[in-house]
Every structure is written in C-alpha cells, then in structure tokens.
mmCIF file of C-alpha atoms in Angstrom:
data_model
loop_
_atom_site.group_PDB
_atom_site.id
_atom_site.type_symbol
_atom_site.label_atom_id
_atom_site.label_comp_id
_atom_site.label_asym_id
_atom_site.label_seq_id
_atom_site.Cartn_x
_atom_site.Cartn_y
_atom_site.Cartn_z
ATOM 1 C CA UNK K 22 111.539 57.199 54.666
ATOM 2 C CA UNK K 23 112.399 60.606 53.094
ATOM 3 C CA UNK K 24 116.042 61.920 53.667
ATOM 4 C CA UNK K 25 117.465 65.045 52.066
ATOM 5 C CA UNK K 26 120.982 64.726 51.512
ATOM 6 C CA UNK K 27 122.874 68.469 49.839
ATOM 7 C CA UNK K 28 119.651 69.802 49.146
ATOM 8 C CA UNK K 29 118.173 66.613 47.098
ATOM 9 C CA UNK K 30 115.414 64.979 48.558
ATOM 10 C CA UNK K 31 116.105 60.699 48.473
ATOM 11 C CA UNK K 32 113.086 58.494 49.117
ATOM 12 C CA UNK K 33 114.798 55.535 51.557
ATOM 13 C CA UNK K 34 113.274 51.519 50.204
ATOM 14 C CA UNK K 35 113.032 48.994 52.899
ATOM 15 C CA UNK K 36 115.597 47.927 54.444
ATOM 16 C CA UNK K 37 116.583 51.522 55.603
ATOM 17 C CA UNK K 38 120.365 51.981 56.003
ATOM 18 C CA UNK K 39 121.071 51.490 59.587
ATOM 19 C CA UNK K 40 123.040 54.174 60.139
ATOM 20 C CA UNK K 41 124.876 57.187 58.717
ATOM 21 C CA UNK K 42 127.941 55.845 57.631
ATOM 22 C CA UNK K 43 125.745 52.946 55.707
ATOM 23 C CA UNK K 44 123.440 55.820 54.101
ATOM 24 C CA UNK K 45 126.903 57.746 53.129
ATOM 25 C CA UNK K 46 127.957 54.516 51.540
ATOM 26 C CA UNK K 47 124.634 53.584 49.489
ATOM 27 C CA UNK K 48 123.552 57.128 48.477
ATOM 28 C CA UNK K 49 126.681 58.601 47.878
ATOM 29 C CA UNK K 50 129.181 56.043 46.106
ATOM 30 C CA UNK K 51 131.526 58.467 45.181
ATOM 31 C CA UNK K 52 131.811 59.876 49.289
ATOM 32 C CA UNK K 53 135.478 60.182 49.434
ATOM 33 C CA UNK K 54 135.865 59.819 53.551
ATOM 34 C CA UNK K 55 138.764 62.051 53.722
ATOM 35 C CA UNK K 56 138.506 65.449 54.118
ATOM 36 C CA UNK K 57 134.781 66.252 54.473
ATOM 37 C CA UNK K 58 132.589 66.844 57.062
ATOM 38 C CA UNK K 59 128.541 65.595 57.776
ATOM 39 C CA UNK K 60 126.196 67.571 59.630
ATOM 40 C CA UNK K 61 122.835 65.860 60.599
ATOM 41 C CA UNK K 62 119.798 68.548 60.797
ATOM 42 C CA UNK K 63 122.522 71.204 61.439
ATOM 43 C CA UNK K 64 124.801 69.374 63.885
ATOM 44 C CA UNK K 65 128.093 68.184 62.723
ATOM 45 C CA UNK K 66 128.488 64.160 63.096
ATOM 46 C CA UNK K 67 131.988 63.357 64.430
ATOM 47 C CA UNK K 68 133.215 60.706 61.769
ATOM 48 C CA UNK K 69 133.282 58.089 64.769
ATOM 49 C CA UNK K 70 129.831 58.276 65.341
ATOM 50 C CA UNK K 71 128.751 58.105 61.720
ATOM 51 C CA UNK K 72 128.559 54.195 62.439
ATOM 52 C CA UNK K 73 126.435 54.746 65.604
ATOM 53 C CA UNK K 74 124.424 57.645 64.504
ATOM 54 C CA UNK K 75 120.515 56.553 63.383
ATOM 55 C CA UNK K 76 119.114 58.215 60.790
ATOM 56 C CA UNK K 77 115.398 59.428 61.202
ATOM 57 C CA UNK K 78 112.573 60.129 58.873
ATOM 58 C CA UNK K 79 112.752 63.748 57.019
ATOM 59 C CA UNK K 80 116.668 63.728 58.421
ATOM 60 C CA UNK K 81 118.622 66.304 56.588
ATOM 61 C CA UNK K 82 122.240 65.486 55.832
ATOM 62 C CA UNK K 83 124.986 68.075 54.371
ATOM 63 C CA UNK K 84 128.277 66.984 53.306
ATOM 64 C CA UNK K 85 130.834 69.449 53.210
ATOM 65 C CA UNK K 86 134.293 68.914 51.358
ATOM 66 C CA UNK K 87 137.296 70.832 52.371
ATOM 67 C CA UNK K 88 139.385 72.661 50.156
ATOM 68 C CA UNK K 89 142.013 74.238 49.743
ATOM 69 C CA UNK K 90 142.865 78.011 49.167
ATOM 70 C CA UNK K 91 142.294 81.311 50.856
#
C-alpha cells in the first residue's frame, strides 16, 4: 500500500496499520499529539476518529502543527 504522508510518498509492508492513529504512531515517531491537526485527502480527521478512521491505498495524509505568532 502506498501512502503519502507531508508530501513523502511511504510504501506500507504487511500488516498495514489499521488505522490512522496507528499509521501516525509507526511512520511518524516523533508525532507530538498536541497541537496539530491531520487532514486525510483534504478533509481534516477529528483527533477522536483518528482511531476509527481506515486508511486506504494512495491515501494522502498532512499534518499540520500549530504555532504560535501573528
């Protein structure tokens, strides 16, 4: 299964992650939970439906962080 996650393509090995939240957690160890945001082929994921949310081949995942400033 091929994923893009921020732009860099990630070719998925058996046994896919089962869900967002598990993809987050394999393919980005460094995720810190708070204060970002996931969109899933341009539709924001509500962070309690990363755990219910399947991912599908060629998904495309963005993870924005929020920061401060103006």
């Amino acid at each position: 299964m091929q994923v893009t996650i921020n732009n860099q393509k990630h070719s998925l090995t058996l046994p896919y992650p089962p869900h967002l939240l598990a993809l987050l957690e394999t393919y980005v160890p460094d995720l810190k939970v708070k204060g970002i945001a996931v969109a899933l082929n341009d539709q924001v994921i509500p962070r309690p439906q990363w755990s219910e949310t399947i991912i599908t081949d060629q998904a495309d995942i963005l993870i924005i962080t929020a920061t401060q400033g103006g």
